[in-house]
mmCIF file of C-alpha atoms in Angstrom:
data_model
loop_
_atom_site.group_PDB
_atom_site.id
_atom_site.type_symbol
_atom_site.label_atom_id
_atom_site.label_comp_id
_atom_site.label_asym_id
_atom_site.label_seq_id
_atom_site.Cartn_x
_atom_site.Cartn_y
_atom_site.Cartn_z
ATOM 1 C CA MET A 1 86.148 70.823 125.881
ATOM 2 C CA ASP A 2 89.713 71.346 127.154
ATOM 3 C CA ILE A 3 91.055 74.721 128.306
ATOM 4 C CA PRO A 4 92.882 75.732 125.058
ATOM 5 C CA HIS A 5 89.714 75.059 123.022
ATOM 6 C CA GLN A 6 87.587 76.973 125.531
ATOM 7 C CA LEU A 7 89.978 79.930 125.384
ATOM 8 C CA GLN A 8 90.068 79.957 121.589
ATOM 9 C CA SER A 9 86.283 79.756 121.413
ATOM 10 C CA SER A 10 85.901 82.654 123.852
ATOM 11 C CA LEU A 11 88.565 84.796 122.149
ATOM 12 C CA SER A 12 86.920 84.259 118.763
ATOM 13 C CA THR A 13 84.007 86.419 119.940
ATOM 14 C CA THR A 14 86.250 89.403 120.813
ATOM 15 C CA ASN A 15 88.096 92.027 118.773
ATOM 16 C CA LEU A 16 91.445 90.376 119.509
ATOM 17 C CA PRO A 17 93.392 88.466 116.859
ATOM 18 C CA LEU A 18 92.640 84.745 117.174
ATOM 19 C CA PRO A 19 95.533 82.721 118.656
ATOM 20 C CA SER A 20 96.306 79.223 117.453
ATOM 21 C CA LEU A 21 95.495 76.163 119.530
ATOM 22 C CA THR A 22 99.190 75.270 119.509
ATOM 23 C CA TRP A 23 100.119 78.597 121.095
ATOM 24 C CA LEU A 24 97.345 78.317 123.671
ATOM 25 C CA GLN A 25 98.457 74.793 124.556
ATOM 26 C CA THR A 26 102.031 75.958 125.169
ATOM 27 C CA GLN A 27 100.807 78.871 127.293
ATOM 28 C CA PHE A 28 98.132 77.128 129.335
ATOM 29 C CA THR A 29 99.220 73.578 130.023
ATOM 30 C CA SER A 30 98.579 73.181 133.727
ATOM 31 C CA THR A 31 98.353 70.318 136.172
ATOM 32 C CA ARG A 32 96.431 72.383 138.704
ATOM 33 C CA HIS A 33 93.243 70.796 139.990
ATOM 34 C CA PRO A 34 90.899 72.461 139.803
ATOM 35 C CA PRO A 35 92.268 74.738 137.048
ATOM 36 C CA PRO A 36 92.096 78.535 137.452
ATOM 37 C CA PRO A 37 88.765 80.169 136.529
ATOM 38 C CA LEU A 38 88.236 80.665 132.802
ATOM 39 C CA ALA A 39 87.883 84.434 133.264
ATOM 40 C CA SER A 40 91.346 84.574 134.841
ATOM 41 C CA LEU A 41 92.857 82.492 132.040
ATOM 42 C CA LEU A 42 91.184 84.708 129.422
ATOM 43 C CA ALA A 43 92.670 87.826 131.018
ATOM 44 C CA THR A 44 96.117 86.215 130.979
ATOM 45 C CA ALA A 45 95.712 85.134 127.350
ATOM 46 C CA ARG A 46 94.671 88.645 126.364
ATOM 47 C CA THR A 47 97.665 90.222 128.119
ATOM 48 C CA ARG A 48 100.159 87.800 126.582
ATOM 49 C CA LEU A 49 98.613 88.095 123.130
ATOM 50 C CA LEU A 50 98.731 91.896 123.154
ATOM 51 C CA ALA A 51 102.367 91.776 124.298
ATOM 52 C CA SER A 52 103.377 89.500 121.400
ATOM 53 C CA ASP A 53 104.607 90.227 117.892
ATOM 54 C CA LEU A 54 101.675 89.374 115.601
ATOM 55 C CA THR A 55 104.054 88.008 112.965
ATOM 56 C CA THR A 56 105.472 85.354 115.329
ATOM 57 C CA LEU A 57 105.246 81.960 113.642
ATOM 58 C CA GLY A 58 102.541 79.830 115.235
ATOM 59 C CA LEU A 59 101.030 82.630 117.330
ATOM 60 C CA LEU A 60 97.815 83.126 115.353
ATOM 61 C CA ASP A 61 95.328 80.725 113.814
ATOM 62 C CA LEU A 62 96.223 80.241 110.129
ATOM 63 C CA ARG A 63 92.630 80.718 108.980
ATOM 64 C CA TYR A 64 92.511 84.007 110.845
ATOM 65 C CA VAL A 65 95.775 85.157 109.245
ATOM 66 C CA ALA A 66 94.474 84.297 105.779
ATOM 67 C CA SER A 67 91.213 86.202 106.211
ATOM 68 C CA HIS A 68 92.256 89.147 108.397
ATOM 69 C CA SER A 69 95.294 90.638 106.682
ATOM 70 C CA LEU A 70 95.774 93.791 104.649
ATOM 71 C CA PRO A 71 95.311 93.452 100.869
ATOM 72 C CA PRO A 72 98.553 92.198 99.260
ATOM 73 C CA GLN A 73 101.098 94.913 98.403
ATOM 74 C CA LEU A 74 98.705 97.540 99.747
ATOM 75 C CA PRO A 75 100.945 100.643 99.503
ATOM 76 C CA GLN A 76 102.056 99.841 95.946
ATOM 77 C CA SER A 77 98.858 98.380 94.535
ATOM 78 C CA HIS A 78 96.688 101.212 95.903
ATOM 79 C CA ALA A 79 99.110 104.101 95.366
ATOM 80 C CA THR A 80 97.200 105.339 92.324
ATOM 81 C CA LYS A 81 93.728 104.601 93.695
ATOM 82 C CA ARG A 82 92.107 107.701 95.043
ATOM 83 C CA GLU A 83 90.034 105.793 97.565
ATOM 84 C CA THR A 84 89.114 102.227 98.489
ATOM 85 C CA GLU A 85 88.018 100.369 101.626
ATOM 86 C CA LEU A 86 89.351 97.455 103.631
ATOM 87 C CA PRO A 87 87.157 94.441 102.856
ATOM 88 C CA THR A 88 87.587 92.837 106.298
ATOM 89 C CA ASP A 89 88.592 93.573 109.885
ATOM 90 C CA VAL A 90 92.377 93.731 110.334
ATOM 91 C CA VAL A 91 94.376 93.927 113.560
ATOM 92 C CA VAL A 92 97.689 95.764 113.156
ATOM 93 C CA GLN A 93 100.540 96.626 115.516
ATOM 94 C CA VAL A 94 102.173 100.045 115.807
ATOM 95 C CA LEU A 95 105.812 100.300 114.679
ATOM 96 C CA ASP A 96 106.142 104.096 114.776
ATOM 97 C CA ILE A 97 104.101 107.199 115.576
ATOM 98 C CA GLU A 98 104.782 110.837 114.722
ATOM 99 C CA ASP A 99 103.057 114.121 115.582
ATOM 100 C CA LEU A 100 102.649 115.965 112.266
ATOM 101 C CA THR A 101 101.455 119.213 113.827
ATOM 102 C CA ARG A 102 104.820 120.004 115.415
ATOM 103 C CA SER A 103 108.131 120.451 113.612
ATOM 104 C CA ARG A 104 110.837 117.883 114.259
ATOM 105 C CA TRP A 105 113.147 120.616 115.504
ATOM 106 C CA GLU A 106 110.527 121.697 118.055
ATOM 107 C CA GLN A 107 110.319 118.109 119.280
ATOM 108 C CA VAL A 108 114.118 117.880 119.488
ATOM 109 C CA GLU A 109 114.262 121.027 121.589
ATOM 110 C CA GLU A 110 111.585 119.717 123.948
ATOM 111 C CA LEU A 111 113.297 116.337 124.425
ATOM 112 C CA GLU A 112 116.688 117.971 124.967
ATOM 113 C CA ALA A 113 115.191 120.336 127.557
ATOM 114 C CA ILE A 114 113.579 117.450 129.429
ATOM 115 C CA ALA A 115 116.847 115.484 129.247
ATOM 116 C CA ARG A 116 118.582 118.456 130.904
ATOM 117 C CA GLY A 117 115.965 118.390 133.635
ATOM 118 C CA GLU A 118 114.045 121.368 132.336
ATOM 119 C CA GLY A 119 110.397 121.700 131.413
ATOM 120 C CA THR A 120 108.023 124.576 130.841
ATOM 121 C CA ARG A 121 104.973 125.768 132.722
ATOM 122 C CA GLY A 122 103.582 128.576 130.613
ATOM 123 C CA ARG A 123 106.590 130.899 130.173
ATOM 124 C CA GLU A 124 108.277 129.635 133.308
ATOM 125 C CA VAL A 125 111.169 127.164 133.073
ATOM 126 C CA VAL A 126 110.908 124.509 135.762
ATOM 127 C CA ARG A 127 113.355 121.831 136.856
ATOM 128 C CA LEU A 128 112.288 118.223 136.406
ATOM 129 C CA PRO A 129 113.855 115.228 138.173
ATOM 130 C CA THR A 130 116.099 113.159 135.901
ATOM 131 C CA LEU A 131 116.506 109.969 137.847
ATOM 132 C CA PRO A 132 118.413 107.015 136.390
ATOM 133 C CA THR A 133 116.400 104.111 135.134
ATOM 134 C CA PRO A 134 116.644 100.988 137.319
ATOM 135 C CA GLY A 135 120.028 99.330 136.925
ATOM 136 C CA SER A 136 121.647 102.271 135.111
ATOM 137 C CA THR A 137 125.152 103.427 136.059
ATOM 138 C CA ALA A 138 127.688 105.998 134.954
ATOM 139 C CA GLU A 139 128.962 103.439 132.462
ATOM 140 C CA ASP A 140 125.444 103.210 131.024
ATOM 141 C CA GLY A 141 125.658 106.872 130.091
ATOM 142 C CA TYR A 142 123.543 108.337 132.874
ATOM 143 C CA GLY A 143 124.682 111.863 133.561
ATOM 144 C CA ASP A 144 127.175 111.676 130.687
ATOM 145 C CA GLY A 145 126.084 113.594 127.618
ATOM 146 C CA ASP A 146 129.342 113.161 125.724
ATOM 147 C CA GLY A 147 128.791 109.706 124.220
ATOM 148 C CA THR A 148 126.175 108.267 121.908
ATOM 149 C CA GLN A 149 125.042 105.811 124.547
ATOM 150 C CA GLY A 150 124.616 108.647 127.022
ATOM 151 C CA GLN A 151 122.592 110.598 124.458
ATOM 152 C CA ASN A 152 120.366 107.603 123.847
ATOM 153 C CA GLN A 153 119.885 107.187 127.597
ATOM 154 C CA GLN A 154 118.965 110.862 127.900
ATOM 155 C CA GLY A 155 116.557 110.507 124.987
ATOM 156 C CA GLY A 156 114.913 107.569 126.730
ATOM 157 C CA GLN A 157 114.637 109.474 129.994
ATOM 158 C CA ALA A 158 113.219 112.458 128.140
ATOM 159 C CA GLN A 159 110.566 110.295 126.529
ATOM 160 C CA GLN A 160 109.716 108.753 129.894
ATOM 161 C CA GLN A 161 109.420 112.207 131.437
ATOM 162 C CA GLN A 162 107.151 113.170 128.563
ATOM 163 C CA GLN A 163 104.960 110.146 129.254
ATOM 164 C CA GLN A 164 104.841 110.900 132.986
ATOM 165 C CA GLN A 165 103.667 114.424 132.288
ATOM 166 C CA GLY A 166 100.693 113.037 130.347
ATOM 167 C CA VAL A 167 101.052 114.357 126.835
ATOM 168 C CA ALA A 168 97.928 116.289 125.895
ATOM 169 C CA SER A 169 95.870 114.785 123.096
ATOM 170 C CA SER A 170 94.564 117.994 121.539
ATOM 171 C CA LYS A 171 91.832 117.731 118.958
ATOM 172 C CA ASN A 172 94.060 119.725 116.606
ATOM 173 C CA ILE A 173 96.879 117.152 116.613
ATOM 174 C CA THR A 174 97.292 114.808 113.647
ATOM 175 C CA HIS A 175 99.391 111.662 113.929
ATOM 176 C CA LYS A 176 101.011 109.492 111.311
ATOM 177 C CA LEU A 177 101.707 105.872 112.182
ATOM 178 C CA LEU A 178 103.573 102.989 110.635
ATOM 179 C CA VAL A 179 101.576 99.821 111.267
ATOM 180 C CA GLN A 180 102.062 96.138 110.462
ATOM 181 C CA ASP A 181 99.594 93.310 109.953
ATOM 182 C CA CYS A 182 99.955 89.672 111.012
ATOM 183 C CA LYS A 183 101.630 88.758 107.702
ATOM 184 C CA GLY A 184 104.326 91.364 108.250
ATOM 185 C CA GLN A 185 103.070 93.846 105.673
ATOM 186 C CA THR A 186 103.611 97.474 106.680
ATOM 187 C CA VAL A 187 101.595 100.537 105.682
ATOM 188 C CA GLN A 188 101.342 104.183 106.689
ATOM 189 C CA ALA A 189 98.249 105.239 108.624
ATOM 190 C CA LEU A 190 97.036 108.813 109.077
ATOM 191 C CA GLU A 191 94.380 110.219 111.397
ATOM 192 C CA LEU A 192 91.421 111.317 109.290
ATOM 193 C CA LYS A 193 89.688 112.307 112.527
ATOM 194 C CA ARG A 194 91.225 112.504 115.984
ATOM 195 C CA VAL A 195 91.593 109.125 117.738
ATOM 196 C CA ASP A 196 91.864 110.041 121.415
ATOM 197 C CA ARG A 197 94.000 107.080 122.492
ATOM 198 C CA LEU A 198 96.693 107.805 119.894
ATOM 199 C CA ALA A 199 99.465 110.197 120.935
ATOM 200 C CA VAL A 200 103.237 110.349 121.178
ATOM 201 C CA GLY A 201 103.976 109.459 124.783
ATOM 202 C CA LYS A 202 100.670 107.626 125.161
ATOM 203 C CA THR A 203 100.736 105.049 122.361
ATOM 204 C CA PHE A 204 103.167 102.170 122.863
ATOM 205 C CA ILE A 205 105.216 100.567 120.123
ATOM 206 C CA GLY A 206 103.722 97.150 119.490
ATOM 207 C CA GLU A 207 100.276 98.358 120.580
ATOM 208 C CA LYS A 208 97.457 96.669 118.690
ATOM 209 C CA ILE A 209 94.761 98.486 116.702
ATOM 210 C CA LEU A 210 91.676 96.984 115.089
ATOM 211 C CA LEU A 211 90.882 98.453 111.674
ATOM 212 C CA ARG A 212 87.279 97.583 110.953
ATOM 213 C CA ALA A 213 86.001 96.587 107.530
ATOM 214 C CA GLY A 214 85.148 99.746 105.622
ATOM 215 C CA THR A 215 88.232 101.659 106.800
ATOM 216 C CA VAL A 216 89.231 103.982 103.957
ATOM 217 C CA VAL A 217 92.566 103.609 102.164
ATOM 218 C CA ALA A 218 93.555 106.634 100.066
ATOM 219 C CA ARG A 219 96.513 106.266 97.691
ATOM 220 C CA GLY A 220 97.986 103.466 99.771
ATOM 221 C CA VAL A 221 97.571 105.231 103.141
ATOM 222 C CA VAL A 222 95.114 103.950 105.757
ATOM 223 C CA LEU A 223 92.886 106.752 107.077
ATOM 224 C CA LEU A 224 92.095 106.344 110.768
ATOM 225 C CA ASP A 225 88.561 107.190 111.816
ATOM 226 C CA PRO A 226 87.476 106.622 115.452
ATOM 227 C CA ALA A 227 84.214 105.125 114.170
ATOM 228 C CA LEU A 228 86.191 102.339 112.448
ATOM 229 C CA CYS A 229 89.315 102.178 114.604
ATOM 230 C CA VAL A 230 89.578 100.416 117.977
ATOM 231 C CA VAL A 231 92.779 100.741 120.028
ATOM 232 C CA LEU A 232 93.146 97.364 121.754
ATOM 233 C CA GLY A 233 96.220 98.166 123.840
ATOM 234 C CA GLY A 234 99.330 96.127 124.481
ATOM 235 C CA LYS A 235 103.033 96.739 123.989
ATOM 236 C CA VAL A 236 106.050 94.809 122.714
ATOM 237 C CA GLU A 237 108.451 95.802 125.488
ATOM 238 C CA ALA A 238 111.742 95.438 123.575
ATOM 239 C CA TRP A 239 110.411 97.405 120.585
ATOM 240 C CA HIS A 240 109.068 100.208 122.739
ATOM 241 C CA ARG A 241 112.281 100.531 124.757
ATOM 242 C CA ALA A 242 114.375 100.735 121.584
ATOM 243 C CA TRP A 243 111.992 103.295 120.052
ATOM 244 C CA VAL A 244 112.055 105.484 123.156
ATOM 245 C CA ASP A 245 115.844 105.331 123.524
ATOM 246 C CA GLY A 246 116.423 106.146 119.859
ATOM 247 C CA ARG A 247 113.759 108.799 119.309
ATOM 248 C CA LEU A 248 115.915 111.842 120.025
ATOM 249 C CA ALA A 249 118.683 110.565 117.734
ATOM 250 C CA ARG A 250 116.175 109.854 114.941
ATOM 251 C CA LEU A 251 114.653 113.316 115.211
ATOM 252 C CA ARG A 252 118.100 114.939 115.127
ATOM 253 C CA GLU A 253 118.996 112.917 112.036
ATOM 254 C CA ALA A 254 115.732 113.896 110.331
ATOM 255 C CA VAL A 255 116.307 117.576 111.141
ATOM 256 C CA GLY A 256 119.813 117.345 109.692
ATOM 257 C CA ALA A 257 118.499 115.724 106.515
ATOM 258 C CA GLU A 258 115.850 118.444 106.140
ATOM 259 C CA ARG A 259 118.478 121.163 106.468
ATOM 260 C CA ARG A 260 120.818 119.483 103.971
ATOM 261 C CA GLY A 261 117.928 119.085 101.551
#
C-alpha cells in the first residue's frame, strides 16, 4: 500500500474529516528513500488538514462529504421544529464566535482600552505594551488612530493582547458561533453547556469542531454539549487575521445599529 493510501486508511479511524486520495497525493509525493515515518506524515497531514478550508474542492473524500454534512437547508427546514438531532457525525469550521454574556459596548470599551495600552487589574489601570506586529510601519497605521486602517490595526493588536492575557473561560459564559460544514452550509451554534475550549481569544477562526451524531438542533440552531462536541483545533490563518483586525470595527457598527434601533 502506497503512502497516500496508508494515510487515508489511518485518518479514517480518527475524528478528523477524511481527505481525498488526490489531495494526499499532492501533499505527500516524495522521492525520499526511505520515506519519513508514517507517524510523522500523519502529524503533518493532520496539521495541514486542520489549517485548510473544508469547502476546498478536492480536499475531502466525496463519500465522506456526502455522508458527513449537515441536513440540507438546516436553519430554514428546522426553524419550526422544536427539537431534532443530527443523524451523523459532522465536522464544522468556525466562522465567528461571540460572547453573549457581555454587552457589545463593554467589549468595545475593553478592546479600545487595550489598544491604548491600558488594561485592568481589579480596580487598578495598568499599562500594557502595544508593540507593532512584525513588518508593520507608520504607513500601516501603527500608532496612528486617525484612519480606518490604523483603527483596524489597533483592533488587531487589542485582540492579540486579549489572547496573550489568556481570556478566562468562566462557567457562566455562553458563546454563540457561526459554523460551516464541508458543503459550505452555515448554521448558528449555541453552547447548551459550557465547552471549555471555546472562548473569544482562545478559539481560532477556521478551527474545526466535531459534532457527534445525536447533537440537538433546536429551531435551526445547533446546541453545543461537551458530551457530543469535540474541538479538534486548527486555524485558517487568513480568516483569523481578518476576523481579529475587523472585530473592533464590527462591534462598533453593531453598537451603533443597536442605538439607532
